[in-house]
mmCIF file of C-alpha atoms in Angstrom:
data_model
loop_
_atom_site.group_PDB
_atom_site.id
_atom_site.type_symbol
_atom_site.label_atom_id
_atom_site.label_comp_id
_atom_site.label_asym_id
_atom_site.label_seq_id
_atom_site.Cartn_x
_atom_site.Cartn_y
_atom_site.Cartn_z
ATOM 1 C CA MET A 1 -0.220 0.854 -0.025
ATOM 2 C CA ILE A 2 1.253 3.847 -1.203
ATOM 3 C CA LEU A 3 -0.021 6.567 0.365
ATOM 4 C CA VAL A 4 -0.164 9.559 -0.398
ATOM 5 C CA PHE A 5 -0.676 13.092 1.198
ATOM 6 C CA GLU A 6 -1.040 16.700 0.375
ATOM 7 C CA LYS A 7 1.315 19.227 1.856
ATOM 8 C CA GLU A 8 -1.806 20.998 3.500
ATOM 9 C CA GLN A 9 -3.174 17.951 4.211
ATOM 10 C CA VAL A 10 0.294 17.459 6.686
ATOM 11 C CA GLU A 11 0.903 20.794 7.346
ATOM 12 C CA ARG A 12 -2.613 20.728 9.278
ATOM 13 C CA ALA A 13 -2.196 17.439 10.663
ATOM 14 C CA LEU A 14 1.088 18.111 11.735
ATOM 15 C CA SER A 15 -0.087 21.762 13.622
ATOM 16 C CA ALA A 16 -3.307 19.775 15.159
ATOM 17 C CA ALA A 17 -1.560 16.569 16.446
ATOM 18 C CA ALA A 18 1.362 18.846 18.115
ATOM 19 C CA THR A 19 -1.015 21.125 19.497
ATOM 20 C CA GLU A 20 -3.064 18.216 21.204
ATOM 21 C CA VAL A 21 -0.089 16.956 23.035
ATOM 22 C CA LEU A 22 1.471 20.164 24.064
ATOM 23 C CA GLU A 23 -2.037 20.994 25.557
ATOM 24 C CA THR A 24 -3.299 18.021 27.159
ATOM 25 C CA MET A 25 -0.006 16.207 28.437
ATOM 26 C CA PHE A 26 2.268 18.988 29.219
ATOM 27 C CA PHE A 27 -0.178 21.910 29.606
ATOM 28 C CA ALA A 28 1.397 24.410 27.300
ATOM 29 C CA SER A 29 -0.341 26.706 25.529
ATOM 30 C CA VAL A 30 0.247 27.044 21.755
ATOM 31 C CA ASP A 31 -0.411 29.286 19.046
ATOM 32 C CA GLU A 32 0.679 29.555 15.456
ATOM 33 C CA ALA A 33 4.233 31.464 14.885
ATOM 34 C CA ASP A 34 3.617 34.077 12.354
ATOM 35 C CA GLY A 35 7.263 34.910 11.531
ATOM 36 C CA THR A 36 7.670 37.414 13.242
ATOM 37 C CA ALA A 37 8.137 35.292 16.398
ATOM 38 C CA ALA A 38 11.675 35.196 18.369
ATOM 39 C CA ARG A 39 14.276 33.559 16.263
ATOM 40 C CA GLY A 40 16.127 32.499 19.648
ATOM 41 C CA VAL A 41 19.375 32.364 17.462
ATOM 42 C CA GLY A 42 21.934 32.503 20.381
ATOM 43 C CA ASP A 43 19.856 29.912 22.942
ATOM 44 C CA GLU A 44 20.727 27.066 23.833
ATOM 45 C CA ARG A 45 18.248 24.520 22.537
ATOM 46 C CA ILE A 46 17.803 21.130 22.948
ATOM 47 C CA GLY A 47 16.706 18.544 19.448
ATOM 48 C CA VAL A 48 15.462 15.197 19.188
ATOM 49 C CA GLN A 49 14.719 13.128 16.120
ATOM 50 C CA ILE A 50 12.205 9.850 15.634
ATOM 51 C CA ALA A 51 12.626 8.163 12.715
ATOM 52 C CA PHE A 52 9.265 6.032 11.418
ATOM 53 C CA GLN A 53 8.786 2.628 9.289
ATOM 54 C CA GLY A 54 5.252 1.270 7.909
ATOM 55 C CA ALA A 55 2.678 2.441 5.343
ATOM 56 C CA CYS A 56 5.301 4.841 4.452
ATOM 57 C CA CYS A 57 8.682 5.620 6.147
ATOM 58 C CA GLY A 58 9.893 9.104 6.921
ATOM 59 C CA CYS A 59 11.216 11.180 10.448
ATOM 60 C CA LEU A 60 10.190 14.060 12.404
ATOM 61 C CA SER A 61 12.386 16.573 13.863
ATOM 62 C CA LEU A 62 11.692 19.433 16.434
ATOM 63 C CA SER A 63 13.451 21.441 18.491
ATOM 64 C CA LEU A 64 13.157 23.917 21.487
ATOM 65 C CA GLU A 65 15.033 26.275 24.172
ATOM 66 C CA ALA A 66 16.463 24.593 26.947
ATOM 67 C CA GLN A 67 14.696 26.771 29.280
ATOM 68 C CA ALA A 68 11.660 25.691 27.775
ATOM 69 C CA VAL A 69 11.688 22.381 27.748
ATOM 70 C CA GLN A 70 12.432 22.674 31.357
ATOM 71 C CA SER A 71 9.634 24.183 32.090
ATOM 72 C CA LEU A 72 7.418 22.043 29.941
ATOM 73 C CA ALA A 73 9.113 18.904 31.776
ATOM 74 C CA ALA A 74 8.339 20.381 35.389
ATOM 75 C CA GLY A 75 4.176 20.734 33.863
ATOM 76 C CA PHE A 76 4.593 17.097 32.308
ATOM 77 C CA LEU A 77 6.485 15.293 35.328
ATOM 78 C CA GLY A 78 4.498 17.332 37.941
ATOM 79 C CA GLU A 79 7.510 18.552 39.889
ATOM 80 C CA GLU A 80 7.330 22.275 41.408
ATOM 81 C CA GLN A 81 11.587 22.117 40.842
ATOM 82 C CA GLU A 82 13.146 22.318 37.679
ATOM 83 C CA PRO A 83 13.588 18.899 36.543
ATOM 84 C CA GLN A 84 17.992 17.357 35.745
ATOM 85 C CA GLN A 85 18.924 17.671 32.220
ATOM 86 C CA GLU A 86 19.086 14.297 31.590
ATOM 87 C CA GLU A 87 14.893 14.324 32.322
ATOM 88 C CA SER A 88 14.422 17.003 30.283
ATOM 89 C CA GLY A 89 16.437 15.353 27.327
ATOM 90 C CA ALA A 90 13.593 12.147 28.100
ATOM 91 C CA VAL A 91 10.418 14.224 27.938
ATOM 92 C CA MET A 92 11.579 15.728 24.322
ATOM 93 C CA ALA A 93 11.772 12.204 23.289
ATOM 94 C CA GLU A 94 8.292 11.508 24.563
ATOM 95 C CA LEU A 95 6.943 14.568 23.072
ATOM 96 C CA ALA A 96 7.983 13.532 19.694
ATOM 97 C CA ASN A 97 7.198 10.621 20.296
ATOM 98 C CA MET A 98 3.997 11.763 20.981
ATOM 99 C CA VAL A 99 3.328 14.067 18.050
ATOM 100 C CA CYS A 100 4.834 11.866 15.822
ATOM 101 C CA GLY A 101 2.119 9.546 16.801
ATOM 102 C CA ALA A 102 -0.375 11.598 16.746
ATOM 103 C CA LEU A 103 0.268 12.957 13.298
ATOM 104 C CA LEU A 104 0.463 9.549 11.810
ATOM 105 C CA SER A 105 -2.574 8.522 13.224
ATOM 106 C CA ARG A 106 -4.553 11.417 11.721
ATOM 107 C CA LEU A 107 -3.009 10.523 8.563
ATOM 108 C CA ALA A 108 -3.627 7.387 8.123
ATOM 109 C CA ARG A 109 -5.709 5.564 10.956
ATOM 110 C CA LYS A 110 -6.014 2.303 10.255
ATOM 111 C CA ALA A 111 -1.896 2.223 8.683
ATOM 112 C CA ILE A 112 0.261 0.178 10.612
ATOM 113 C CA PHE A 113 3.634 2.173 11.764
ATOM 114 C CA ARG A 114 7.179 1.402 13.971
ATOM 115 C CA LEU A 115 8.358 4.379 15.341
ATOM 116 C CA ASP A 116 11.958 4.048 16.325
ATOM 117 C CA ARG A 117 13.789 5.289 19.767
ATOM 118 C CA PRO A 118 13.807 9.438 19.619
ATOM 119 C CA VAL A 119 17.553 10.491 19.438
ATOM 120 C CA LEU A 120 18.386 13.589 20.985
ATOM 121 C CA LEU A 121 20.373 15.201 18.549
ATOM 122 C CA ALA A 122 23.997 16.730 19.035
ATOM 123 C CA SER A 123 23.178 20.067 16.815
ATOM 124 C CA PRO A 124 20.008 20.587 18.319
ATOM 125 C CA ALA A 125 19.021 22.517 14.824
ATOM 126 C CA VAL A 126 16.263 21.228 13.435
ATOM 127 C CA GLY A 127 16.849 20.110 9.774
ATOM 128 C CA ARG A 128 14.756 20.621 6.816
ATOM 129 C CA GLY A 129 11.929 19.538 6.194
ATOM 130 C CA TRP A 130 8.845 18.709 3.585
ATOM 131 C CA ILE A 131 7.166 20.425 6.157
ATOM 132 C CA GLU A 132 8.715 23.075 8.129
ATOM 133 C CA LYS A 133 6.327 24.125 11.147
ATOM 134 C CA GLU A 134 7.036 26.629 14.581
ATOM 135 C CA LEU A 135 4.952 26.808 17.255
ATOM 136 C CA LEU A 136 4.856 29.283 20.035
ATOM 137 C CA LEU A 137 4.134 28.489 23.282
ATOM 138 C CA ASP A 138 4.567 30.864 26.511
ATOM 139 C CA GLU A 139 7.596 28.773 27.719
ATOM 140 C CA GLY A 140 9.607 29.593 23.868
ATOM 141 C CA LEU A 141 9.257 28.451 19.941
ATOM 142 C CA LEU A 142 9.052 25.103 18.959
ATOM 143 C CA ARG A 143 10.734 24.527 15.456
ATOM 144 C CA LEU A 144 9.225 21.051 14.018
ATOM 145 C CA ALA A 145 10.427 19.558 10.731
ATOM 146 C CA PHE A 146 8.486 16.828 8.658
ATOM 147 C CA SER A 147 9.465 15.063 6.216
ATOM 148 C CA PHE A 148 8.051 11.501 4.230
ATOM 149 C CA ASP A 149 10.560 9.106 2.214
ATOM 150 C CA HIS A 150 9.632 10.794 -1.790
ATOM 151 C CA THR A 151 7.377 8.256 -2.405
ATOM 152 C CA ALA A 152 4.979 9.006 0.048
ATOM 153 C CA VAL A 153 3.849 12.830 -0.835
ATOM 154 C CA SER A 154 2.336 15.031 -3.399
ATOM 155 C CA GLY A 155 2.172 18.500 -4.457
#
């Protein structure tokens, strides 16, 4: 089975999946970045990437300022004090896992996928993707890049 998606369909699904996960699991406020958001060029970021295989193949990368990750991790873990650095990395990996799963479920509800273990990026700048999205959280700017294998896309 070959799945074909239109770019606008994937963009909407990515925004909806990330927003749903962030709001329900991390208690974060989410808005679409309009291009005027602060770019955080000098900020330390934590990046993670997750690949998937199945009805189609691809990967999702995301990054967020380290201080914002601490805030998200505290909300997710239910802790009042800031989590340790390794906990923050684990929470970013779980965020990538949940967003990727939610996105694939929205795009192909009956298809079967295998998600690889999320990998923290040594260079946390999110790579280029077929779909690139920025979401503005109260805590900072979340950058997402999503790509399919070239046989899975159209338009």
